[in-house]
Amino acid sequence: MSAVTQHIIDRGDGARVELFQARPSAPKNGAILFVHGNQGGLLLGGKEAVDDGSLVRFSSRLGVTAAAISQPGFGASDGPADFCGPTTQQAIVAALEFLKQQPSVDPARIVLYGNSRAAVASAMVATKVQGLRALILTGGVYDLREAYGSSSRGLQQAIQKEAGVSNESFLDRSALHHSHRIRAETLLLHGKYDDRASVDQAERFSEALAQVGVPVRFYALEGGHRLPREQVTPILREFLTRIFAPDATLH
């Protein structure tokens, strides 16, 4: 079974980024980096993927290095949080660079997986980092200004506090407007009845990626913001098995 280790890496500006990692006993292979979403005030950061067994499960069954970071303001990562903005994106980039240097990781086979608000940041990272093998996004928004207008008051307040509402702030967090810079194969998963992020956001982003030649798969699932595991698992199994190892299994 893969053992989980904790690491503190430099974001590139002297700030700390917490990262958890599970490495397989298998030969050099790819890696998957998980970026968490909102955690309801718990601020566990990447430890969430340790506690729920995700890191060990993905690492051992796919034979890859599985890692999870804590966004700024979560876990042991330096804050403040900036709602998917430049410092969060910088933290993800630093984590990807860390993984590329690991002896167990083939740097050409790294998958970035962002959920909810992390999907916003991860999509933006994919516009800046070349060489990602694949991108998986669940429950995200890709035009933050549009989403802001129809969001709950609580979410609007979080955006105002962490990001601000300037044109630049929205643009820095809206991958739809930068889709031409993405090259990584992309898997989009979204709940049809998501009341936090409209499924229309994922539909439009999928269309934009397809128009610029990005291999993209979009699934609208029978769920809300939290996607049913029984629907997600078969899709992930097929997608990740194809990318990482033909004989891998994920249950």
PDB file of C-alpha atoms in Angstrom:
ATOM      1  CA  MET A   1       0.000   0.000   0.000  1.00  0.00           C
ATOM      2  CA  SER A   2       1.216   3.505  -0.832  1.00  0.00           C
ATOM      3  CA  ALA A   3       2.411   5.568   2.127  1.00  0.00           C
ATOM      4  CA  VAL A   4       1.360   9.214   2.398  1.00  0.00           C
ATOM      5  CA  THR A   5       3.984  11.856   3.076  1.00  0.00           C
ATOM      6  CA  GLN A   6       3.545  15.566   3.805  1.00  0.00           C
ATOM      7  CA  HIS A   7       5.667  18.230   2.126  1.00  0.00           C
ATOM      8  CA  ILE A   8       5.961  21.995   2.436  1.00  0.00           C
ATOM      9  CA  ILE A   9       7.090  23.591  -0.807  1.00  0.00           C
ATOM     10  CA  ASP A  10       7.770  27.161  -1.878  1.00  0.00           C
ATOM     11  CA  ARG A  11       5.054  28.840  -3.918  1.00  0.00           C
ATOM     12  CA  GLY A  12       7.729  30.795  -5.751  1.00  0.00           C
ATOM     13  CA  ASP A  13       7.337  33.958  -3.705  1.00  0.00           C
ATOM     14  CA  GLY A  14       8.496  32.650  -0.332  1.00  0.00           C
ATOM     15  CA  ALA A  15       5.016  31.529   0.761  1.00  0.00           C
ATOM     16  CA  ARG A  16       4.428  27.939   1.881  1.00  0.00           C
ATOM     17  CA  VAL A  17       2.288  25.406   0.049  1.00  0.00           C
ATOM     18  CA  GLU A  18       1.289  22.186   1.778  1.00  0.00           C
ATOM     19  CA  LEU A  19       1.284  19.040  -0.341  1.00  0.00           C
ATOM     20  CA  PHE A  20       0.463  15.433   0.491  1.00  0.00           C
ATOM     21  CA  GLN A  21       1.778  12.637  -1.692  1.00  0.00           C
ATOM     22  CA  ALA A  22       1.283   8.890  -2.077  1.00  0.00           C
ATOM     23  CA  ARG A  23       3.832   7.093  -4.222  1.00  0.00           C
ATOM     24  CA  PRO A  24       3.383   3.597  -5.663  1.00  0.00           C
ATOM     25  CA  SER A  25       5.877   0.763  -5.543  1.00  0.00           C
ATOM     26  CA  ALA A  26       5.472   0.414  -9.314  1.00  0.00           C
ATOM     27  CA  PRO A  27       8.109   1.700 -11.759  1.00  0.00           C
ATOM     28  CA  LYS A  28       8.158   5.302 -12.923  1.00  0.00           C
ATOM     29  CA  ASN A  29       4.718   6.358 -14.089  1.00  0.00           C
ATOM     30  CA  GLY A  30       2.457   9.390 -14.182  1.00  0.00           C
ATOM     31  CA  ALA A  31       0.928  11.503 -11.435  1.00  0.00           C
ATOM     32  CA  ILE A  32      -2.402  13.039 -10.547  1.00  0.00           C
ATOM     33  CA  LEU A  33      -2.696  16.256  -8.555  1.00  0.00           C
ATOM     34  CA  PHE A  34      -5.940  16.884  -6.676  1.00  0.00           C
ATOM     35  CA  VAL A  35      -7.012  20.403  -5.786  1.00  0.00           C
ATOM     36  CA  HIS A  36      -9.835  20.645  -3.261  1.00  0.00           C
ATOM     37  CA  GLY A  37     -12.918  22.830  -3.368  1.00  0.00           C
ATOM     38  CA  ASN A  38     -14.671  24.756  -0.622  1.00  0.00           C
ATOM     39  CA  GLN A  39     -14.654  22.762   2.612  1.00  0.00           C
ATOM     40  CA  GLY A  40     -17.464  24.362   4.543  1.00  0.00           C
ATOM     41  CA  GLY A  41     -15.210  26.269   6.915  1.00  0.00           C
ATOM     42  CA  LEU A  42     -13.141  23.212   7.936  1.00  0.00           C
ATOM     43  CA  LEU A  43     -10.063  24.434   6.011  1.00  0.00           C
ATOM     44  CA  LEU A  44      -8.556  20.927   5.884  1.00  0.00           C
ATOM     45  CA  GLY A  45      -6.904  21.569   2.561  1.00  0.00           C
ATOM     46  CA  GLY A  46      -5.187  18.616   0.927  1.00  0.00           C
ATOM     47  CA  LYS A  47      -5.570  16.501   4.069  1.00  0.00           C
ATOM     48  CA  GLU A  48      -9.158  15.898   2.972  1.00  0.00           C
ATOM     49  CA  ALA A  49      -7.865  13.586   0.231  1.00  0.00           C
ATOM     50  CA  VAL A  50      -5.718  11.787   2.792  1.00  0.00           C
ATOM     51  CA  ASP A  51      -8.519  11.324   5.303  1.00  0.00           C
ATOM     52  CA  ASP A  52     -11.042  10.011   2.770  1.00  0.00           C
ATOM     53  CA  GLY A  53      -8.526   7.573   1.291  1.00  0.00           C
ATOM     54  CA  SER A  54      -8.424   9.135  -2.173  1.00  0.00           C
ATOM     55  CA  LEU A  55      -4.660   9.468  -2.404  1.00  0.00           C
ATOM     56  CA  VAL A  56      -3.884   5.890  -1.432  1.00  0.00           C
ATOM     57  CA  ARG A  57      -6.745   4.520  -3.530  1.00  0.00           C
ATOM     58  CA  PHE A  58      -5.750   6.321  -6.725  1.00  0.00           C
ATOM     59  CA  SER A  59      -2.035   5.688  -6.228  1.00  0.00           C
ATOM     60  CA  SER A  60      -2.285   1.980  -5.504  1.00  0.00           C
ATOM     61  CA  ARG A  61      -4.939   1.099  -8.073  1.00  0.00           C
ATOM     62  CA  LEU A  62      -3.576   3.176 -10.921  1.00  0.00           C
ATOM     63  CA  GLY A  63       0.094   2.689 -10.071  1.00  0.00           C
ATOM     64  CA  VAL A  64       0.776   6.432 -10.122  1.00  0.00           C
ATOM     65  CA  THR A  65       1.895   9.132  -7.735  1.00  0.00           C
ATOM     66  CA  ALA A  66      -1.189  10.810  -6.267  1.00  0.00           C
ATOM     67  CA  ALA A  67      -0.855  14.211  -4.622  1.00  0.00           C
ATOM     68  CA  ALA A  68      -3.123  16.844  -3.101  1.00  0.00           C
ATOM     69  CA  ILE A  69      -2.333  20.424  -2.206  1.00  0.00           C
ATOM     70  CA  SER A  70      -3.845  22.888   0.211  1.00  0.00           C
ATOM     71  CA  GLN A  71      -4.916  26.115  -1.437  1.00  0.00           C
ATOM     72  CA  PRO A  72      -3.698  29.388   0.118  1.00  0.00           C
ATOM     73  CA  GLY A  73      -5.521  29.888   3.412  1.00  0.00           C
ATOM     74  CA  PHE A  74      -6.263  26.146   3.797  1.00  0.00           C
ATOM     75  CA  GLY A  75      -4.361  23.530   5.761  1.00  0.00           C
ATOM     76  CA  ALA A  76      -0.762  24.551   6.383  1.00  0.00           C
ATOM     77  CA  SER A  77      -0.527  26.678   3.229  1.00  0.00           C
ATOM     78  CA  ASP A  78       0.098  30.380   3.710  1.00  0.00           C
ATOM     79  CA  GLY A  79      -2.854  32.646   3.014  1.00  0.00           C
ATOM     80  CA  PRO A  80      -4.845  34.627   2.477  1.00  0.00           C
ATOM     81  CA  ALA A  81      -7.288  32.866   0.186  1.00  0.00           C
ATOM     82  CA  ASP A  82      -7.863  34.695  -3.097  1.00  0.00           C
ATOM     83  CA  PHE A  83     -10.832  32.800  -4.557  1.00  0.00           C
ATOM     84  CA  CYS A  84      -9.126  30.826  -7.319  1.00  0.00           C
ATOM     85  CA  GLY A  85      -6.925  33.769  -8.253  1.00  0.00           C
ATOM     86  CA  PRO A  86      -3.246  34.295  -9.077  1.00  0.00           C
ATOM     87  CA  THR A  87      -1.790  33.073  -5.765  1.00  0.00           C
ATOM     88  CA  THR A  88      -3.939  29.936  -5.800  1.00  0.00           C
ATOM     89  CA  GLN A  89      -2.934  29.304  -9.388  1.00  0.00           C
ATOM     90  CA  GLN A  90       0.708  29.907  -8.473  1.00  0.00           C
ATOM     91  CA  ALA A  91       0.426  27.334  -5.680  1.00  0.00           C
ATOM     92  CA  ILE A  92      -0.905  24.749  -8.141  1.00  0.00           C
ATOM     93  CA  VAL A  93       1.891  25.498 -10.599  1.00  0.00           C
ATOM     94  CA  ALA A  94       4.455  25.047  -7.804  1.00  0.00           C
ATOM     95  CA  ALA A  95       2.912  21.682  -6.922  1.00  0.00           C
ATOM     96  CA  LEU A  96       3.050  20.558 -10.554  1.00  0.00           C
ATOM     97  CA  GLU A  97       6.716  21.549 -10.748  1.00  0.00           C
ATOM     98  CA  PHE A  98       7.391  19.609  -7.538  1.00  0.00           C
ATOM     99  CA  LEU A  99       5.790  16.502  -9.032  1.00  0.00           C
ATOM    100  CA  LYS A 100       7.793  16.808 -12.246  1.00  0.00           C
ATOM    101  CA  GLN A 101      10.985  16.530 -10.193  1.00  0.00           C
ATOM    102  CA  GLN A 102       9.950  13.327  -8.402  1.00  0.00           C
ATOM    103  CA  PRO A 103      11.868  10.227  -9.530  1.00  0.00           C
ATOM    104  CA  SER A 104       8.623   8.213  -9.596  1.00  0.00           C
ATOM    105  CA  VAL A 105       6.911  10.622 -11.999  1.00  0.00           C
ATOM    106  CA  ASP A 106       7.003  10.796 -15.770  1.00  0.00           C
ATOM    107  CA  PRO A 107       6.659  14.587 -16.264  1.00  0.00           C
ATOM    108  CA  ALA A 108       4.802  14.062 -19.541  1.00  0.00           C
ATOM    109  CA  ARG A 109       2.003  12.132 -17.817  1.00  0.00           C
ATOM    110  CA  ILE A 110       0.628  14.465 -15.156  1.00  0.00           C
ATOM    111  CA  VAL A 111      -3.103  14.961 -14.687  1.00  0.00           C
ATOM    112  CA  LEU A 112      -4.570  17.978 -12.878  1.00  0.00           C
ATOM    113  CA  TYR A 113      -7.916  17.416 -11.118  1.00  0.00           C
ATOM    114  CA  GLY A 114      -9.840  20.396  -9.697  1.00  0.00           C
ATOM    115  CA  ASN A 115     -13.213  20.314  -7.972  1.00  0.00           C
ATOM    116  CA  SER A 116     -15.654  23.233  -7.506  1.00  0.00           C
ATOM    117  CA  ARG A 117     -13.686  26.423  -6.855  1.00  0.00           C
ATOM    118  CA  ALA A 118     -10.530  24.435  -7.610  1.00  0.00           C
ATOM    119  CA  ALA A 119     -11.907  23.733 -11.074  1.00  0.00           C
ATOM    120  CA  VAL A 120     -11.899  27.484 -11.648  1.00  0.00           C
ATOM    121  CA  ALA A 121      -8.234  27.771 -10.634  1.00  0.00           C
ATOM    122  CA  SER A 122      -7.122  24.538 -12.323  1.00  0.00           C
ATOM    123  CA  ALA A 123      -8.686  25.550 -15.625  1.00  0.00           C
ATOM    124  CA  MET A 124      -6.733  28.804 -15.444  1.00  0.00           C
ATOM    125  CA  VAL A 125      -3.522  26.914 -14.643  1.00  0.00           C
ATOM    126  CA  ALA A 126      -4.048  24.843 -17.786  1.00  0.00           C
ATOM    127  CA  THR A 127      -4.000  28.079 -19.791  1.00  0.00           C
ATOM    128  CA  LYS A 128      -0.531  28.843 -18.423  1.00  0.00           C
ATOM    129  CA  VAL A 129       1.198  25.472 -18.043  1.00  0.00           C
ATOM    130  CA  GLN A 130       2.054  23.505 -21.150  1.00  0.00           C
ATOM    131  CA  GLY A 131       2.675  19.771 -21.071  1.00  0.00           C
ATOM    132  CA  LEU A 132      -0.191  18.619 -18.861  1.00  0.00           C
ATOM    133  CA  ARG A 133      -1.299  15.175 -19.972  1.00  0.00           C
ATOM    134  CA  ALA A 134      -4.906  15.811 -18.990  1.00  0.00           C
ATOM    135  CA  LEU A 135      -7.241  18.076 -17.074  1.00  0.00           C
ATOM    136  CA  ILE A 136     -10.270  16.944 -15.036  1.00  0.00           C
ATOM    137  CA  LEU A 137     -12.742  19.570 -13.845  1.00  0.00           C
ATOM    138  CA  THR A 138     -15.883  18.995 -11.789  1.00  0.00           C
ATOM    139  CA  GLY A 139     -18.538  21.505 -10.767  1.00  0.00           C
ATOM    140  CA  GLY A 140     -16.634  24.572 -11.901  1.00  0.00           C
ATOM    141  CA  VAL A 141     -17.456  27.943 -13.419  1.00  0.00           C
ATOM    142  CA  TYR A 142     -15.466  29.252 -16.351  1.00  0.00           C
ATOM    143  CA  ASP A 143     -16.909  32.754 -16.680  1.00  0.00           C
ATOM    144  CA  LEU A 144     -16.835  34.130 -13.146  1.00  0.00           C
ATOM    145  CA  ARG A 145     -18.456  37.465 -13.929  1.00  0.00           C
ATOM    146  CA  GLU A 146     -21.494  35.718 -15.371  1.00  0.00           C
ATOM    147  CA  ALA A 147     -21.644  33.287 -12.455  1.00  0.00           C
ATOM    148  CA  TYR A 148     -21.289  36.104  -9.944  1.00  0.00           C
ATOM    149  CA  GLY A 149     -24.467  37.767 -11.166  1.00  0.00           C
ATOM    150  CA  SER A 150     -26.583  34.709 -10.423  1.00  0.00           C
ATOM    151  CA  SER A 151     -24.778  33.492  -7.294  1.00  0.00           C
ATOM    152  CA  SER A 152     -26.114  33.386  -3.762  1.00  0.00           C
ATOM    153  CA  ARG A 153     -25.442  36.371  -1.546  1.00  0.00           C
ATOM    154  CA  GLY A 154     -22.971  34.337   0.497  1.00  0.00           C
ATOM    155  CA  LEU A 155     -20.934  33.364  -2.546  1.00  0.00           C
ATOM    156  CA  GLN A 156     -20.980  36.922  -3.842  1.00  0.00           C
ATOM    157  CA  GLN A 157     -19.618  38.121  -0.509  1.00  0.00           C
ATOM    158  CA  ALA A 158     -16.822  35.544  -0.624  1.00  0.00           C
ATOM    159  CA  ILE A 159     -15.839  36.690  -4.123  1.00  0.00           C
ATOM    160  CA  GLN A 160     -15.936  40.353  -3.057  1.00  0.00           C
ATOM    161  CA  LYS A 161     -13.780  39.645  -0.010  1.00  0.00           C
ATOM    162  CA  GLU A 162     -11.201  37.353  -1.581  1.00  0.00           C
ATOM    163  CA  ALA A 163     -11.016  38.525  -5.185  1.00  0.00           C
ATOM    164  CA  GLY A 164     -12.769  41.835  -5.668  1.00  0.00           C
ATOM    165  CA  VAL A 165     -15.083  42.574  -8.561  1.00  0.00           C
ATOM    166  CA  SER A 166     -12.873  44.441 -11.009  1.00  0.00           C
ATOM    167  CA  ASN A 167     -12.736  43.459 -14.664  1.00  0.00           C
ATOM    168  CA  GLU A 168      -9.201  42.177 -14.136  1.00  0.00           C
ATOM    169  CA  SER A 169     -10.234  40.062 -11.153  1.00  0.00           C
ATOM    170  CA  PHE A 170     -12.985  38.350 -13.108  1.00  0.00           C
ATOM    171  CA  LEU A 171     -10.766  37.827 -16.154  1.00  0.00           C
ATOM    172  CA  ASP A 172      -8.019  36.258 -14.023  1.00  0.00           C
ATOM    173  CA  ARG A 173     -10.526  33.614 -12.921  1.00  0.00           C
ATOM    174  CA  SER A 174     -12.453  32.939 -16.150  1.00  0.00           C
ATOM    175  CA  ALA A 175     -10.858  30.231 -18.289  1.00  0.00           C
ATOM    176  CA  LEU A 176     -13.590  30.525 -20.914  1.00  0.00           C
ATOM    177  CA  HIS A 177     -11.903  33.710 -22.105  1.00  0.00           C
ATOM    178  CA  HIS A 178      -8.499  31.980 -22.317  1.00  0.00           C
ATOM    179  CA  SER A 179      -9.588  28.620 -23.739  1.00  0.00           C
ATOM    180  CA  HIS A 180      -7.426  29.052 -26.836  1.00  0.00           C
ATOM    181  CA  ARG A 181      -4.360  28.611 -24.612  1.00  0.00           C
ATOM    182  CA  ILE A 182      -5.350  25.175 -23.307  1.00  0.00           C
ATOM    183  CA  ARG A 183      -3.799  22.112 -24.939  1.00  0.00           C
ATOM    184  CA  ALA A 184      -4.422  19.337 -22.400  1.00  0.00           C
ATOM    185  CA  GLU A 185      -7.072  16.712 -23.042  1.00  0.00           C
ATOM    186  CA  THR A 186      -9.999  17.696 -20.818  1.00  0.00           C
ATOM    187  CA  LEU A 187     -12.729  15.835 -18.950  1.00  0.00           C
ATOM    188  CA  LEU A 188     -15.619  17.983 -17.697  1.00  0.00           C
ATOM    189  CA  LEU A 189     -18.085  16.571 -15.165  1.00  0.00           C
ATOM    190  CA  HIS A 190     -21.052  18.622 -13.980  1.00  0.00           C
ATOM    191  CA  GLY A 191     -24.362  18.067 -12.226  1.00  0.00           C
ATOM    192  CA  LYS A 192     -27.481  18.880 -14.230  1.00  0.00           C
ATOM    193  CA  TYR A 193     -29.087  20.351 -11.116  1.00  0.00           C
ATOM    194  CA  ASP A 194     -26.072  22.198  -9.702  1.00  0.00           C
ATOM    195  CA  ASP A 195     -27.387  25.253  -7.852  1.00  0.00           C
ATOM    196  CA  ARG A 196     -23.932  26.763  -7.265  1.00  0.00           C
ATOM    197  CA  ALA A 197     -22.467  26.484 -10.746  1.00  0.00           C
ATOM    198  CA  SER A 198     -24.819  26.307 -13.706  1.00  0.00           C
ATOM    199  CA  VAL A 199     -24.302  23.341 -16.023  1.00  0.00           C
ATOM    200  CA  ASP A 200     -24.433  25.869 -18.858  1.00  0.00           C
ATOM    201  CA  GLN A 201     -20.972  27.034 -17.778  1.00  0.00           C
ATOM    202  CA  ALA A 202     -19.484  23.599 -18.451  1.00  0.00           C
ATOM    203  CA  GLU A 203     -21.392  23.236 -21.714  1.00  0.00           C
ATOM    204  CA  ARG A 204     -20.054  26.529 -23.038  1.00  0.00           C
ATOM    205  CA  PHE A 205     -16.519  25.769 -21.900  1.00  0.00           C
ATOM    206  CA  SER A 206     -16.644  22.359 -23.566  1.00  0.00           C
ATOM    207  CA  GLU A 207     -17.767  23.956 -26.824  1.00  0.00           C
ATOM    208  CA  ALA A 208     -15.012  26.574 -26.627  1.00  0.00           C
ATOM    209  CA  LEU A 209     -12.335  23.915 -26.103  1.00  0.00           C
ATOM    210  CA  ALA A 210     -13.637  21.801 -28.961  1.00  0.00           C
ATOM    211  CA  GLN A 211     -13.572  24.818 -31.268  1.00  0.00           C
ATOM    212  CA  VAL A 212      -9.842  25.276 -30.705  1.00  0.00           C
ATOM    213  CA  GLY A 213      -9.092  21.585 -31.214  1.00  0.00           C
ATOM    214  CA  VAL A 214      -8.738  20.409 -27.603  1.00  0.00           C
ATOM    215  CA  PRO A 215      -9.842  16.789 -27.074  1.00  0.00           C
ATOM    216  CA  VAL A 216     -12.699  17.247 -24.602  1.00  0.00           C
ATOM    217  CA  ARG A 217     -15.393  15.064 -23.055  1.00  0.00           C
ATOM    218  CA  PHE A 218     -18.329  16.596 -21.231  1.00  0.00           C
ATOM    219  CA  TYR A 219     -20.742  14.668 -19.023  1.00  0.00           C
ATOM    220  CA  ALA A 220     -23.852  16.233 -17.502  1.00  0.00           C
ATOM    221  CA  LEU A 221     -24.683  13.901 -14.607  1.00  0.00           C
ATOM    222  CA  GLU A 222     -27.863  13.323 -12.635  1.00  0.00           C
ATOM    223  CA  GLY A 223     -26.851  15.298  -9.586  1.00  0.00           C
ATOM    224  CA  GLY A 224     -26.257  18.670  -8.013  1.00  0.00           C
ATOM    225  CA  HIS A 225     -23.001  20.315  -6.978  1.00  0.00           C
ATOM    226  CA  ARG A 226     -21.860  17.150  -5.208  1.00  0.00           C
ATOM    227  CA  LEU A 227     -21.724  14.499  -7.905  1.00  0.00           C
ATOM    228  CA  PRO A 228     -22.869  10.927  -7.220  1.00  0.00           C
ATOM    229  CA  ARG A 229     -19.834   8.685  -6.835  1.00  0.00           C
ATOM    230  CA  GLU A 230     -21.543   5.794  -8.633  1.00  0.00           C
ATOM    231  CA  GLN A 231     -21.804   7.968 -11.749  1.00  0.00           C
ATOM    232  CA  VAL A 232     -18.363   9.558 -11.529  1.00  0.00           C
ATOM    233  CA  THR A 233     -16.268   6.439 -10.821  1.00  0.00           C
ATOM    234  CA  PRO A 234     -16.865   4.570 -14.111  1.00  0.00           C
ATOM    235  CA  ILE A 235     -16.075   7.693 -16.121  1.00  0.00           C
ATOM    236  CA  LEU A 236     -12.864   8.347 -14.182  1.00  0.00           C
ATOM    237  CA  ARG A 237     -11.870   4.690 -14.401  1.00  0.00           C
ATOM    238  CA  GLU A 238     -12.071   4.643 -18.175  1.00  0.00           C
ATOM    239  CA  PHE A 239     -10.425   8.027 -18.609  1.00  0.00           C
ATOM    240  CA  LEU A 240      -7.511   7.528 -16.219  1.00  0.00           C
ATOM    241  CA  THR A 241      -6.870   3.915 -17.153  1.00  0.00           C
ATOM    242  CA  ARG A 242      -6.424   4.929 -20.766  1.00  0.00           C
ATOM    243  CA  ILE A 243      -4.010   7.710 -19.837  1.00  0.00           C
ATOM    244  CA  PHE A 244      -1.926   5.904 -17.234  1.00  0.00           C
ATOM    245  CA  ALA A 245      -1.941   2.137 -17.587  1.00  0.00           C
ATOM    246  CA  PRO A 246      -4.024  -0.300 -19.632  1.00  0.00           C
ATOM    247  CA  ASP A 247      -4.072  -2.873 -16.832  1.00  0.00           C
ATOM    248  CA  ALA A 248      -4.936  -0.476 -13.976  1.00  0.00           C
ATOM    249  CA  THR A 249      -8.239  -0.777 -12.114  1.00  0.00           C
ATOM    250  CA  LEU A 250     -10.165   1.736 -10.079  1.00  0.00           C
ATOM    251  CA  HIS A 251     -13.086   0.694  -7.895  1.00  0.00           C
TER     252      HIS A 251
END
